[in-house]
Structure formats: structure tokens, C-alpha cells
Coordinates of C-alpha atoms in Angstrom, one line a residue:
Chain A
M20 CA 5.3 -28.1 -5.6
K21 CA 5.6 -31.9 -5.4
R22 CA 4.8 -33.4 -2.0
Q23 CA 8.0 -33.6 0.0
R24 CA 8.7 -36.7 2.1
V25 CA 11.1 -36.5 5.0
G26 CA 11.0 -39.9 6.7
D27 CA 7.4 -40.5 7.5
V28 CA 6.6 -36.8 7.5
E29 CA 5.0 -35.2 4.4
I30 CA 5.2 -31.5 3.5
T31 CA 2.8 -29.9 1.0
K32 CA 2.3 -26.3 -0.2
V33 CA -1.0 -24.6 -0.1
A34 CA -1.1 -21.4 -2.1
E35 CA -3.1 -18.2 -1.2
I36 CA -1.8 -16.1 -4.1
E37 CA 0.2 -18.1 -6.7
R38 CA 1.9 -15.1 -8.3
M39 CA 2.0 -11.4 -7.5
A40 CA 4.4 -9.0 -9.3
L41 CA 5.8 -6.5 -6.9
D42 CA 7.9 -3.4 -7.6
P43 CA 11.6 -4.3 -7.0
G44 CA 12.0 -1.2 -4.7
F45 CA 9.3 -2.5 -2.5
L46 CA 11.2 -5.7 -1.9
F47 CA 14.7 -4.5 -1.9
G48 CA 15.8 -1.0 -0.9
N49 CA 19.2 -1.3 -2.8
V50 CA 18.1 -3.0 -6.0
T51 CA 19.0 -1.5 -9.4
H52 CA 17.6 -1.9 -12.9
D53 CA 21.0 -3.1 -14.1
L54 CA 21.1 -5.9 -11.4
I55 CA 17.7 -7.1 -12.5
E56 CA 18.7 -7.0 -16.2
A57 CA 21.9 -9.0 -15.4
N58 CA 19.9 -11.8 -13.8
R59 CA 16.8 -11.8 -15.9
A60 CA 18.0 -14.6 -18.1
W61 CA 18.7 -17.2 -15.5
L62 CA 15.7 -16.2 -13.4
G63 CA 13.3 -16.3 -16.3
P64 CA 9.8 -14.8 -16.7
S65 CA 8.3 -16.9 -13.9
L66 CA 10.4 -14.8 -11.5
V67 CA 10.9 -11.5 -13.2
E68 CA 7.9 -10.1 -15.0
A69 CA 8.4 -9.8 -18.8
G70 CA 8.7 -6.2 -20.0
S71 CA 9.2 -4.8 -16.5
D72 CA 11.5 -5.0 -13.5
R73 CA 8.8 -6.3 -11.2
L74 CA 9.7 -9.4 -9.2
I75 CA 7.2 -12.2 -8.8
L76 CA 6.4 -13.7 -5.4
S77 CA 4.0 -16.4 -4.2
F78 CA 2.1 -16.3 -0.9
H79 CA 1.7 -19.8 0.5
S80 CA 1.6 -22.0 3.6
F81 CA 3.2 -25.3 4.1
V82 CA 1.3 -28.2 5.6
I83 CA 3.4 -30.7 7.6
R84 CA 1.7 -34.0 8.4
T85 CA 3.4 -36.3 10.9
R86 CA 2.0 -39.5 12.3
H87 CA 0.6 -37.5 15.2
H88 CA -0.1 -34.0 14.0
V89 CA -1.1 -31.6 11.2
I90 CA 1.0 -28.5 11.4
L91 CA 0.4 -25.3 9.3
V92 CA 3.4 -23.1 8.7
D93 CA 2.8 -19.4 7.9
T94 CA -0.7 -18.3 7.1
C95 CA -0.4 -15.7 4.3
N96 CA -2.5 -12.5 4.2
G97 CA -6.0 -13.7 5.1
N98 CA -9.4 -12.4 3.9
D99 CA -11.2 -9.2 4.7
K100 CA -8.1 -7.6 6.4
K101 CA -7.8 -3.9 6.0
R102 CA -4.3 -3.1 4.7
P103 CA -4.6 0.4 3.3
S104 CA -0.8 0.9 3.5
M105 CA -0.3 -2.0 1.0
M106 CA -3.1 -2.1 -1.5
A107 CA -2.0 -5.5 -2.9
W108 CA -3.0 -7.1 0.4
D109 CA -6.1 -5.0 1.2
S110 CA -9.5 -6.6 1.8
L111 CA -8.6 -9.8 0.0
N112 CA -11.1 -12.5 -0.8
T113 CA -9.1 -15.6 -1.8
P114 CA -10.2 -19.2 -1.8
Y115 CA -7.4 -20.2 0.6
L116 CA -9.6 -22.3 2.9
A117 CA -10.9 -24.2 -0.2
N118 CA -7.3 -24.7 -1.3
L119 CA -6.5 -26.0 2.2
A120 CA -9.5 -28.4 2.0
A121 CA -8.3 -29.6 -1.5
A122 CA -5.1 -30.5 0.3
G123 CA -7.2 -32.6 2.7
V124 CA -7.0 -30.2 5.6
R125 CA -10.1 -28.8 7.3
P126 CA -9.6 -26.0 9.8
E127 CA -10.5 -28.3 12.8
D128 CA -7.8 -30.8 11.6
V129 CA -4.9 -28.4 12.4
D130 CA -3.0 -29.2 15.6
F131 CA -0.4 -26.5 15.4
V132 CA 0.0 -23.2 13.6
M133 CA 3.5 -21.8 13.4
C134 CA 4.5 -18.5 12.0
T135 CA 8.2 -18.1 10.9
H136 CA 7.6 -14.4 11.9
L137 CA 4.8 -12.0 12.6
H138 CA 4.7 -9.9 9.4
T139 CA 1.2 -9.4 7.9
D140 CA 1.7 -11.8 5.0
H141 CA 2.6 -14.7 7.4
V142 CA -0.2 -14.4 10.0
G143 CA -3.3 -13.4 8.0
W144 CA -5.2 -16.7 8.2
N145 CA -4.5 -17.0 11.9
T146 CA -7.9 -15.4 12.2
K147 CA -11.1 -14.9 10.2
L148 CA -13.9 -12.4 10.4
V149 CA -17.0 -13.8 12.1
D150 CA -19.9 -11.4 13.0
G151 CA -17.5 -8.5 12.9
R152 CA -14.9 -10.1 15.2
W153 CA -11.6 -11.7 14.5
V154 CA -11.6 -15.2 15.8
P155 CA -9.0 -18.0 15.3
T156 CA -9.5 -19.8 12.0
F157 CA -8.2 -23.1 13.4
P158 CA -10.4 -23.9 16.4
R159 CA -8.4 -26.7 17.9
A160 CA -4.9 -25.5 17.1
K161 CA -2.2 -24.2 19.4
Y162 CA -0.5 -21.3 17.7
L163 CA 3.3 -21.4 18.4
F164 CA 4.7 -17.9 18.4
A165 CA 8.4 -17.3 19.2
K166 CA 8.4 -15.3 22.5
T167 CA 11.1 -13.0 21.3
E168 CA 9.1 -12.2 18.2
F169 CA 5.8 -11.6 20.0
D170 CA 7.4 -9.5 22.8
Y171 CA 9.2 -7.3 20.2
F172 CA 6.0 -6.4 18.3
D173 CA 3.9 -6.3 21.4
G174 CA 6.4 -3.7 22.7
V175 CA 6.1 -1.7 19.5
H176 CA 2.3 -2.0 19.7
R177 CA 2.2 -0.8 23.3
S178 CA 4.3 2.3 22.4
N179 CA 1.3 3.6 20.5
P180 CA 3.1 4.0 17.1
P181 CA 1.5 6.3 14.4
Q182 CA 1.2 3.3 12.1
P183 CA -0.5 0.1 13.3
V184 CA 2.0 -2.7 13.9
N185 CA 2.7 -4.8 10.8
R186 CA 0.1 -2.9 8.9
G187 CA -2.7 -3.8 11.4
S188 CA -2.1 -7.5 11.5
F189 CA -0.8 -7.6 15.0
V190 CA -4.2 -6.4 16.2
D191 CA -6.4 -8.4 13.9
S192 CA -4.3 -11.6 13.4
V193 CA -2.1 -12.1 16.4
L194 CA -3.7 -10.6 19.5
P195 CA -7.1 -12.3 19.0
V196 CA -5.3 -15.7 19.1
V197 CA -3.7 -14.7 22.4
E198 CA -7.1 -13.5 23.7
H199 CA -8.7 -16.9 22.8
G200 CA -6.0 -18.7 24.8
Q201 CA -4.7 -20.5 21.8
A202 CA -1.2 -18.9 21.7
V203 CA 1.8 -20.7 23.1
M204 CA 5.0 -18.6 23.4
V205 CA 8.0 -20.7 22.6
D206 CA 11.8 -20.4 22.5
T207 CA 13.4 -19.8 19.1
S208 CA 15.0 -23.2 19.4
H209 CA 11.8 -25.0 20.4
V210 CA 11.5 -28.7 19.5
V211 CA 8.0 -29.3 18.2
E212 CA 8.2 -33.1 17.7
G213 CA 11.0 -35.7 18.2
A214 CA 14.4 -34.2 18.7
V215 CA 16.8 -31.8 16.9
G216 CA 18.0 -33.7 13.8
Q217 CA 15.2 -36.2 14.0
G218 CA 11.9 -34.5 14.1
I219 CA 10.6 -30.9 13.8
W220 CA 12.4 -28.1 15.5
L221 CA 12.9 -24.3 15.3
V222 CA 16.2 -22.6 14.6
P223 CA 16.7 -18.9 15.4
A224 CA 17.0 -16.7 12.3
P225 CA 17.0 -13.1 13.5
G226 CA 17.4 -10.0 11.3
H227 CA 14.4 -9.6 9.1
T228 CA 12.5 -9.6 12.5
P229 CA 14.1 -10.1 15.9
G230 CA 12.4 -13.5 16.6
H231 CA 12.3 -14.9 13.0
V232 CA 12.7 -18.6 13.0
Q233 CA 13.4 -21.4 10.5
I234 CA 11.3 -24.5 10.8
R235 CA 13.2 -27.6 10.2
V236 CA 12.0 -31.1 9.4
G237 CA 14.7 -33.7 9.4
T238 CA 15.8 -37.3 9.6
R239 CA 19.2 -38.8 9.4
D240 CA 18.8 -38.9 5.6
R241 CA 17.0 -35.8 4.7
L242 CA 16.5 -32.2 5.9
A243 CA 13.9 -29.7 4.7
V244 CA 14.0 -26.1 5.9
M245 CA 11.1 -23.7 5.9
S246 CA 12.9 -20.4 5.9
G247 CA 10.1 -17.8 5.9
D248 CA 11.5 -14.4 4.8
I249 CA 15.2 -15.0 5.3
I250 CA 15.3 -15.0 1.5
H251 CA 12.4 -13.3 -0.4
H252 CA 13.3 -13.9 -4.0
P253 CA 15.9 -16.0 -5.9
I254 CA 17.6 -12.9 -7.2
Q255 CA 19.2 -12.7 -3.8
F256 CA 21.3 -15.8 -4.5
A257 CA 23.1 -13.7 -7.1
E258 CA 23.2 -10.6 -4.8
P259 CA 22.8 -11.7 -1.1
T260 CA 23.2 -8.1 0.1
L261 CA 19.8 -7.2 -1.4
S262 CA 17.9 -6.1 1.7
N263 CA 14.3 -5.9 2.4
P264 CA 13.2 -2.4 3.7
A265 CA 11.3 -4.1 6.5
D266 CA 14.5 -5.8 7.9
V267 CA 14.7 -4.7 11.5
D268 CA 18.4 -5.3 11.6
R269 CA 19.8 -5.2 8.1
A270 CA 23.4 -6.4 8.9
Q271 CA 22.0 -9.3 11.0
A272 CA 19.6 -10.2 8.2
V273 CA 22.4 -10.5 5.7
E274 CA 24.4 -12.6 8.1
T275 CA 21.5 -14.9 8.7
K276 CA 20.9 -15.2 5.0
L277 CA 24.5 -15.9 4.1
K278 CA 24.8 -18.5 6.8
L279 CA 21.7 -20.3 5.4
M280 CA 22.8 -20.0 1.8
N281 CA 26.3 -21.4 2.7
E282 CA 24.7 -24.3 4.7
C283 CA 22.4 -25.1 1.8
A284 CA 25.2 -25.0 -0.8
D285 CA 27.4 -27.3 1.4
S286 CA 24.6 -29.9 1.8
D287 CA 21.6 -31.2 -0.2
L288 CA 19.0 -29.8 2.1
T289 CA 15.6 -28.9 0.6
L290 CA 14.9 -25.2 0.9
L291 CA 11.2 -24.2 1.2
T292 CA 11.0 -20.4 1.3
G293 CA 8.0 -18.3 2.1
H294 CA 7.7 -16.6 -1.3
F295 CA 9.3 -18.5 -4.2
P296 CA 6.6 -19.2 -6.9
D297 CA 5.9 -22.8 -8.0
P298 CA 7.7 -25.2 -8.0
T299 CA 8.9 -23.4 -4.8
A300 CA 11.1 -26.2 -3.4
G301 CA 14.7 -26.6 -4.5
R302 CA 18.3 -26.5 -3.5
V303 CA 21.2 -24.0 -3.5
V304 CA 24.3 -24.5 -5.5
R305 CA 27.5 -22.4 -5.7
H306 CA 28.1 -20.1 -8.6
G307 CA 31.5 -18.5 -8.4
E308 CA 31.5 -16.6 -5.2
R309 CA 27.7 -16.4 -5.2
F310 CA 24.9 -18.8 -5.5
R311 CA 22.1 -20.1 -7.7
F312 CA 18.8 -21.8 -6.9
R313 CA 17.8 -25.1 -8.6
F314 CA 14.1 -25.6 -8.4
Q315 CA 13.0 -29.2 -8.2
D316 CA 11.4 -30.6 -11.4
D317 CA 7.7 -30.3 -10.8
Chain B
M14 CA -31.0 0.4 -17.7
S15 CA -31.6 4.2 -18.0
D16 CA -31.6 4.5 -14.2
K17 CA -28.1 3.1 -14.0
L18 CA -25.5 5.6 -12.9
P19 CA -23.0 6.7 -15.5
E20 CA -19.5 5.3 -15.1
Y21 CA -16.9 8.1 -15.5
D22 CA -13.3 8.1 -16.5
I23 CA -11.0 10.1 -14.3
F24 CA -7.6 11.5 -15.2
A25 CA -5.0 13.3 -13.2
I26 CA -2.6 15.7 -14.8
K27 CA 0.6 16.4 -12.9
Y28 CA 1.5 20.0 -13.6
A29 CA 4.0 21.0 -10.9
H30 CA 6.4 19.5 -8.3
R31 CA 8.4 20.6 -5.3
D32 CA 11.1 18.9 -3.2
A33 CA 10.3 18.7 0.5
K34 CA 11.1 16.8 3.6
R35 CA 8.9 14.5 5.6
A36 CA 8.8 16.7 8.6
Q37 CA 7.1 19.5 6.6
H38 CA 4.0 17.4 6.0
F39 CA 3.0 16.3 9.5
I40 CA 1.9 18.4 12.5
G41 CA 4.5 17.6 15.1
G42 CA 7.1 16.7 12.5
D43 CA 8.5 13.3 11.7
P44 CA 11.5 11.5 13.2
H45 CA 12.9 10.6 9.8
D46 CA 14.9 13.2 8.0
A47 CA 14.0 11.9 4.6
P48 CA 12.7 13.5 1.3
M49 CA 9.0 13.6 0.7
P50 CA 8.4 15.6 -2.4
M51 CA 5.0 17.0 -3.4
D52 CA 3.2 16.7 -6.8
Y53 CA 0.5 19.1 -7.9
F54 CA -2.5 17.9 -9.9
V55 CA -5.7 18.9 -11.7
W56 CA -8.3 16.2 -12.3
V57 CA -10.5 15.6 -15.3
I58 CA -13.8 13.6 -15.1
Q59 CA -15.3 12.4 -18.4
G60 CA -18.4 10.5 -19.1
A61 CA -22.1 10.7 -20.1
G62 CA -21.0 13.0 -22.9
K63 CA -19.5 15.6 -20.5
T64 CA -16.1 16.7 -19.4
Y65 CA -15.6 18.3 -16.0
L66 CA -12.5 19.8 -14.5
V67 CA -11.6 19.6 -10.8
D68 CA -9.4 22.5 -9.7
T69 CA -7.3 24.6 -12.0
G70 CA -3.7 24.6 -10.6
F71 CA -1.4 27.6 -10.7
T72 CA 0.4 29.6 -13.3
A73 CA 4.2 29.8 -14.1
E74 CA 4.3 33.3 -12.5
I75 CA 2.9 32.1 -9.2
A76 CA 5.2 29.1 -9.4
A77 CA 8.2 31.4 -9.7
Q78 CA 7.1 33.6 -6.8
R79 CA 6.5 30.6 -4.6
K80 CA 9.5 28.6 -5.8
R81 CA 7.6 25.7 -7.1
Q82 CA 8.7 23.7 -10.1
H83 CA 6.1 24.5 -12.8
L84 CA 6.0 21.6 -15.3
R85 CA 3.2 22.7 -17.6
C86 CA 0.1 24.9 -17.7
P87 CA -2.7 22.8 -16.4
I88 CA -5.2 24.3 -18.8
D89 CA -3.0 23.9 -21.9
S90 CA -2.3 20.4 -20.8
L91 CA -5.9 19.4 -21.3
S92 CA -5.1 19.1 -25.0
L93 CA -3.1 16.0 -24.1
L94 CA -6.4 14.4 -23.5
G95 CA -7.9 16.0 -26.6
I96 CA -9.9 18.4 -24.5
D97 CA -10.7 21.9 -25.7
P98 CA -10.7 24.1 -22.6
R99 CA -13.3 26.4 -24.2
K100 CA -15.7 23.5 -24.1
I101 CA -15.5 23.1 -20.3
D102 CA -18.7 24.4 -18.9
D103 CA -18.3 23.3 -15.3
V104 CA -15.4 23.4 -12.9
I105 CA -15.4 22.0 -9.4
L106 CA -13.1 23.9 -7.0
T107 CA -12.3 21.8 -4.0
H108 CA -11.1 25.0 -2.2
L109 CA -9.5 28.3 -3.0
H110 CA -5.8 27.7 -2.2
Y111 CA -3.5 29.1 -4.9
D112 CA -2.5 25.7 -6.2
H113 CA -6.2 24.7 -6.8
V114 CA -7.7 27.9 -8.3
G115 CA -4.8 29.8 -10.0
T116 CA -5.8 29.5 -13.7
F117 CA -9.5 30.1 -13.4
H118 CA -9.1 33.2 -15.6
K119 CA -8.2 30.8 -18.5
L120 CA -11.8 29.5 -18.4
P121 CA -13.7 32.7 -18.6
H122 CA -17.1 31.2 -19.5
A123 CA -17.2 28.3 -17.1
R124 CA -19.3 27.9 -14.0
F125 CA -17.4 27.2 -10.8
H126 CA -18.8 25.0 -8.1
L127 CA -17.5 25.9 -4.6
Q128 CA -18.7 25.5 -1.1
E129 CA -20.0 29.0 0.0
K130 CA -18.2 28.5 3.3
E131 CA -14.9 28.7 1.5
L132 CA -15.8 32.1 0.0
H133 CA -16.8 33.3 3.5
F134 CA -13.5 32.1 4.9
V135 CA -11.4 33.9 2.3
T136 CA -13.3 37.1 2.7
G137 CA -13.6 36.9 6.5
H138 CA -11.6 37.9 9.5
H139 CA -9.1 35.1 9.5
M140 CA -7.4 36.5 6.4
R141 CA -5.7 39.2 8.5
Y142 CA -3.5 36.5 9.9
P143 CA -0.5 35.3 7.7
F144 CA -0.9 31.7 8.9
F145 CA -4.3 31.4 7.3
R146 CA -3.8 33.7 4.2
H147 CA -0.4 32.5 3.1
S148 CA -1.9 29.8 0.8
F149 CA -4.3 32.3 -0.9
E150 CA -3.5 34.8 -3.6
V151 CA -5.5 38.0 -2.9
E152 CA -6.0 38.7 -6.6
E153 CA -7.4 35.3 -7.1
V154 CA -9.8 35.7 -4.2
V155 CA -10.9 39.1 -5.7
G156 CA -11.3 37.4 -9.1
I157 CA -13.6 34.8 -7.6
V158 CA -15.7 37.5 -6.0
R159 CA -16.0 39.2 -9.4
L160 CA -17.1 35.9 -10.9
N161 CA -19.8 35.7 -8.2
F162 CA -21.0 39.1 -9.2
K163 CA -21.1 37.9 -12.8
G164 CA -23.2 34.9 -11.8
Q165 CA -20.6 32.3 -12.6
M166 CA -20.2 30.9 -9.1
E167 CA -22.4 28.0 -7.9
L168 CA -22.0 28.4 -4.2
L169 CA -23.0 25.2 -2.3
Q170 CA -24.2 24.8 1.2
G171 CA -23.0 21.4 2.1
D172 CA -23.0 18.0 0.4
A173 CA -24.6 18.0 -3.0
E174 CA -25.2 16.0 -6.2
F175 CA -23.2 17.6 -8.9
A176 CA -24.3 15.3 -11.7
P177 CA -25.7 11.8 -11.8
G178 CA -22.8 9.7 -10.4
I179 CA -20.8 12.7 -9.2
T180 CA -21.3 14.0 -5.6
L181 CA -19.6 16.7 -3.6
H182 CA -18.9 16.4 0.1
T183 CA -17.7 18.9 2.7
T184 CA -14.4 17.8 4.4
P185 CA -13.4 20.8 6.5
G186 CA -10.1 21.0 8.3
H187 CA -7.4 22.0 5.9
T188 CA -9.7 24.9 5.1
P189 CA -13.3 25.4 6.4
G190 CA -14.9 25.0 3.0
L191 CA -12.9 22.2 1.5
Q192 CA -14.9 19.7 -0.5
V193 CA -14.0 16.3 -2.1
V194 CA -15.4 14.8 -5.2
R195 CA -16.9 11.3 -5.3
V196 CA -17.1 9.8 -8.7
H197 CA -18.9 6.7 -9.9
T198 CA -16.4 4.7 -12.1
R199 CA -16.2 1.2 -13.6
R200 CA -14.4 0.1 -10.4
G201 CA -16.8 1.7 -8.0
W202 CA -17.1 5.0 -6.1
T203 CA -13.8 6.7 -6.2
V204 CA -13.0 9.8 -4.2
L205 CA -10.8 12.6 -5.3
A206 CA -9.7 13.6 -1.8
S207 CA -7.8 16.7 -2.9
D208 CA -6.4 18.3 0.2
A209 CA -8.6 16.4 2.6
S210 CA -5.4 14.1 2.6
H211 CA -2.4 15.5 0.9
Y212 CA -0.6 12.1 1.2
Y213 CA -1.9 8.6 1.7
E214 CA 0.1 8.8 4.9
N215 CA -1.7 11.7 6.5
M216 CA -5.0 9.8 6.4
L217 CA -3.6 6.4 7.1
T218 CA -1.6 7.4 10.1
N219 CA -4.0 10.1 11.3
R220 CA -1.3 12.7 11.3
P221 CA -2.7 16.0 10.0
F222 CA -1.0 18.1 7.3
T223 CA 0.7 21.2 8.5
T224 CA -1.4 23.7 6.6
A225 CA -4.6 23.6 8.7
F226 CA -7.5 25.5 9.9
H227 CA -9.0 23.0 12.3
I228 CA -7.1 19.8 12.9
G229 CA -9.9 18.0 14.7
D230 CA -12.1 18.5 11.7
M231 CA -9.3 17.4 9.5
V232 CA -9.1 14.0 11.2
D233 CA -12.9 13.7 11.1
S234 CA -12.8 14.4 7.4
Y235 CA -10.3 11.4 6.9
R236 CA -13.1 9.2 8.3
K237 CA -15.7 10.8 6.1
V238 CA -13.5 10.2 3.0
E239 CA -13.0 6.6 4.0
K240 CA -16.8 6.1 4.2
L241 CA -17.4 7.8 0.9
A242 CA -15.0 5.6 -1.1
A243 CA -15.7 2.0 -2.1
S244 CA -12.4 0.9 -0.4
P245 CA -9.1 2.4 0.6
R246 CA -8.0 1.6 -3.0
H247 CA -10.6 4.1 -4.2
I248 CA -9.2 7.2 -2.4
I249 CA -6.9 9.6 -4.4
P250 CA -4.8 11.9 -2.2
G251 CA -4.3 15.4 -3.5
H252 CA -0.5 15.7 -3.6
D253 CA 1.1 12.3 -3.2
P254 CA 3.8 11.3 -5.8
I255 CA 2.9 7.7 -5.0
V256 CA -0.3 8.3 -6.9
M257 CA 1.8 8.7 -10.1
E258 CA 3.3 5.2 -9.4
Q259 CA 0.0 3.7 -8.4
Y260 CA -1.9 4.4 -11.7
P261 CA -1.1 3.8 -15.4
A262 CA -0.8 6.5 -18.1
P263 CA -3.6 6.4 -20.6
E264 CA -0.9 5.8 -23.2
R265 CA 2.8 5.6 -23.3
S266 CA 3.3 9.1 -24.6
M267 CA 1.7 10.5 -21.5
E268 CA 3.8 8.6 -18.9
G269 CA 4.9 10.8 -16.0
V270 CA 2.3 13.4 -16.9
V271 CA -1.2 11.9 -17.1
I272 CA -2.6 8.9 -15.2
R273 CA -6.0 7.2 -15.2
L274 CA -7.7 6.8 -11.9
D275 CA -10.8 4.8 -12.9
V276 CA -8.7 1.6 -13.2
E277 CA -7.4 -0.6 -10.5
P278 CA -4.2 0.7 -8.8
K279 CA -0.9 -1.2 -9.0
N280 CA 0.4 -2.9 -6.0
V281 CA 2.2 0.0 -4.6
E282 CA 2.9 0.6 -0.9
T283 CA 1.1 3.7 0.2
V284 CA 3.0 4.3 3.4
R285 CA 6.7 3.9 3.1
R286 CA 8.6 2.2 5.9

């Protein structure tokens, strides 16, 4: 992804896993082979694996640099995390921190970590394993968690569920941040810098999870939206009702998704989703009653 | 390099199936009224010039009695892998439930490796209770006793090295004498967990399977299996249809029937949300 400039703010992508092919049924409970076949041509082999129906996702963070701050958005899966319920993410050993360093960011440079939501593949590098304990990876950072989001998963965690919350990530990647005093609970409309419309701010985007947020960076001339998991894969522009099995409120998730797609199509905002493979950034256009995604030329 | 452990290939052959609901597989039930079918497997270990069989499945007759969907005879299916069953000298029996021992008579010359405790259990006082005996076939138990009288039973007293790179480990709970098989493969130590965990989900959520002798032991055995395997990716549950999605067929013609377990699993979710 090319470096995005919004006024004097820069946004870059740092990848943890550039491409991972996942079974379509894992991503979307209501997907069919025919739907994938019907969209294979416009999506192309970088988004649908050749010779199979598997859909290709990227796992990445965005780094926002302002005049004052370095902000990290979403922290992927992390290393050494036990995720036996999803083998693709189990006990990873990726060079994410080296990738971050190559983008000019050392862990101590990060002022804010923000997670669009608290699923395991968006919080992993919040912590790292040191002497058998999970400690915050970014020693100076304040981690901004939407209070609605934290409270929801904390409630599930306290109810003693048979499966650990978010595949174990709530305990190893969220709670240690709180215990180290680095978590700041914010409103889902929190303004991080400047003001709404001219700065960096959150917009509530419930559905996939109750406290899911968009992170917006804008000036009068340009708007970029980091949308986390509101949209997982570009095939959803052709079929917006495709729903992720993890959606906490499926109807609300579709509503949130359509609202964002319509807003994108009616404007030229730059959409930066949590999982589109390189070149990742792009804009949404209308296609009959549905949509298409136009990636920026890399 | 002669002291290096052999690296074995492992295959699973799916020979039967049954439809079931989630609540049938967890003590205490399950809040979701969703299907959770069960697959039945035998396993083949090949390497260092040897072929070993782990468990022997059940026959079409028993399948009809117990209303299971019998897909193929496990022993005849060995030919899919080019294996002549007459050339199998050693069979590991993880335990004596009907779906793990039922075709032993088709291997009349083989040696069978079983934990002695399992034989004690199936000839002991618990068999007067239907709850404990319902997963055994009395004729099969008698047949195993006869094999012992013929000297064909290798009755083990605890964890044992079966062959270089193959070890057997007691995992009581489901039955008192259940054992799992740990195999050295190209991708590391892989554990055929058999009924130590029927599904990935039993072990991962610590919810014991409903057919049980001692549920405390069963949960302890989950931990033992975890320690034996190189990683969670190296554990093969005994009856989970997800295993069929997780591993590739050795070749296209065997899809849906035979899979290879000595290769990396695909990126499949092991506990469905």
C-alpha cells in the first residue's frame, strides 16, 4: 500500500501476514460456491485462491503519524499466542516487529494503540511474551479501548464461558494491558486529535462486535477510514449480506456495513479495511444496486 | 545419522459415519441444538520399512445393529494405500470399544498391543452395568481373551515404546485402559488421540465426552495429550469430521476417504462458533 497523506498526517500499512487463504465458510456462514464463482473474475486470484474457493485475507496494522503522535491501529495476531481453536493463528512466529521497525517505528515510539475491536486478530501484538508473562509490547503507549467493547467481552469473560473469550486473546492480549495501567477506556465517538472532521476520531460501528469502531482521519479535503472488520473481504461489495459467523448482531452488522458502503460510494473517501490484501487501500463505486471496490494503483 | 528417529507417514481411513447433535457429545449437554456428526477412523502408520495399524473399526453387521452408517470395511480399505492386510504383523488397539476393535478377526496372525488394564476392565465387575458395557461387544471381548490364550496379545502395563519413534501412553477416562499413540513424523511428534478426545472441542473446552468411566481422569488425559504433542496442531482427535477438512488426501482419488496426518493441517477452525 502506498503511503496515504491526509493533510499533514501520514498513514502506512505494516503487515503481519500478507496473504492467508481461508475457507469461505469460516469467513461467511451464508456463502455459496456459485456466489464465489460468479465473482471470481472481477476479484481475481489475489483475492480468491486459484483452483479453490478459499478467500485471501491479509493481517496488518496501520501506522498513523501526526505532528504530535505515532498511533498504531489494530495489532494483528501476535507471536507465541496459543490459539488451538484456530490453527492458522496458533503459536505464530512472524517478523511483525521487524516490519514495524522497517516502517521506522520502534515499540517505544508508539504513543497510542487503538483496536477497532477486540477480536484475537486485532489485539495480538498488544502484548508479547517476556519470561513467561504477557507484557505490553509498546511500553510508552496508551491503549485506547472502546469502553462498550471492553465491558462486553469482560462480561463474557466473567461469566466463565467454556471457551476462552476471543480464543484466549482477552486474557493474554487485553487484560495484561489493563493490569499494567496502560489501558484507557474511551467512548465510541472519542476524538483522538483535533476535532471531528479535522483530526482523528472514532465513529461507532456496532454489529460485528458491540463496541466496534471506525477510526477516521480527515481534513476538509480528504477522509480516510480504517474500518476494521466491518467488511472482511471485497466479495461483500457484490453481496453485502454475507455475514461473518462471529458477528454478535448479524442484522446490525449488515446495517453498519451498508451504511459505510453507501457513504463510501457517495464520496471519494479512502477505505482502509482490516483484511484486504495489498494494495489494500481503495474506494467504493456503485455497480447496479451493489458495489465494487477499486484498489489504488500501487 | 543412524541414531536419528525414523519419520513415519500417518494415514487416517474414514470407514463409518453417524449423524448426531451437539448435546450428545458433552456431559451436561450443549445450549446449541445443532448437528455434530461423528466420523469413524482407523489409522495407518508407515515408515522404517514397517506398516502398523491403529485400531480396526467395526463390521457392516455391527453397524446395522447399532444404526451406524458403514461406508467401507476398514481392513479391505487398506488396499487403497496398497497395503496387504496379511502383511500387518502389529496392531495397536487404543481400547476395546466396538468401533475400535471390531474387525480384529480379519487379521488372524497379527499381534495386538493393548493396555492390560483395558482387558481387566472388560472382564471385570463393571461389565454388569449397561452404562459401562454398552460400547463393548461381548463376542469381541471373548475373542480378545482367546487371542491372549494364543499368545497374540501384547498386554502393556503403562507408557511404552512401541518402536523407535512410536510410543504408547495411557490416557484413562473414557475407559480405564485407553491409550494414545505418539508418532514421530516429518512435522514433529504427532498424537493419535483416539477417544482421549473425540472432538477437538472436548479437549479445547474441557467438556468431557458423554461415554465415560472417570471424567476427572478424562480431563487430566487432555493435558497429558497436549504435553505429548509438538503443538495443538499435532493432535488428532478420534472422531471429529473437522479432521477430514483439516488434512489433505494422499491423492485425488482418495478424497473424502483417506487423509494424511503427517503433513501440516489446513487453516481450519477446530471449535465452531
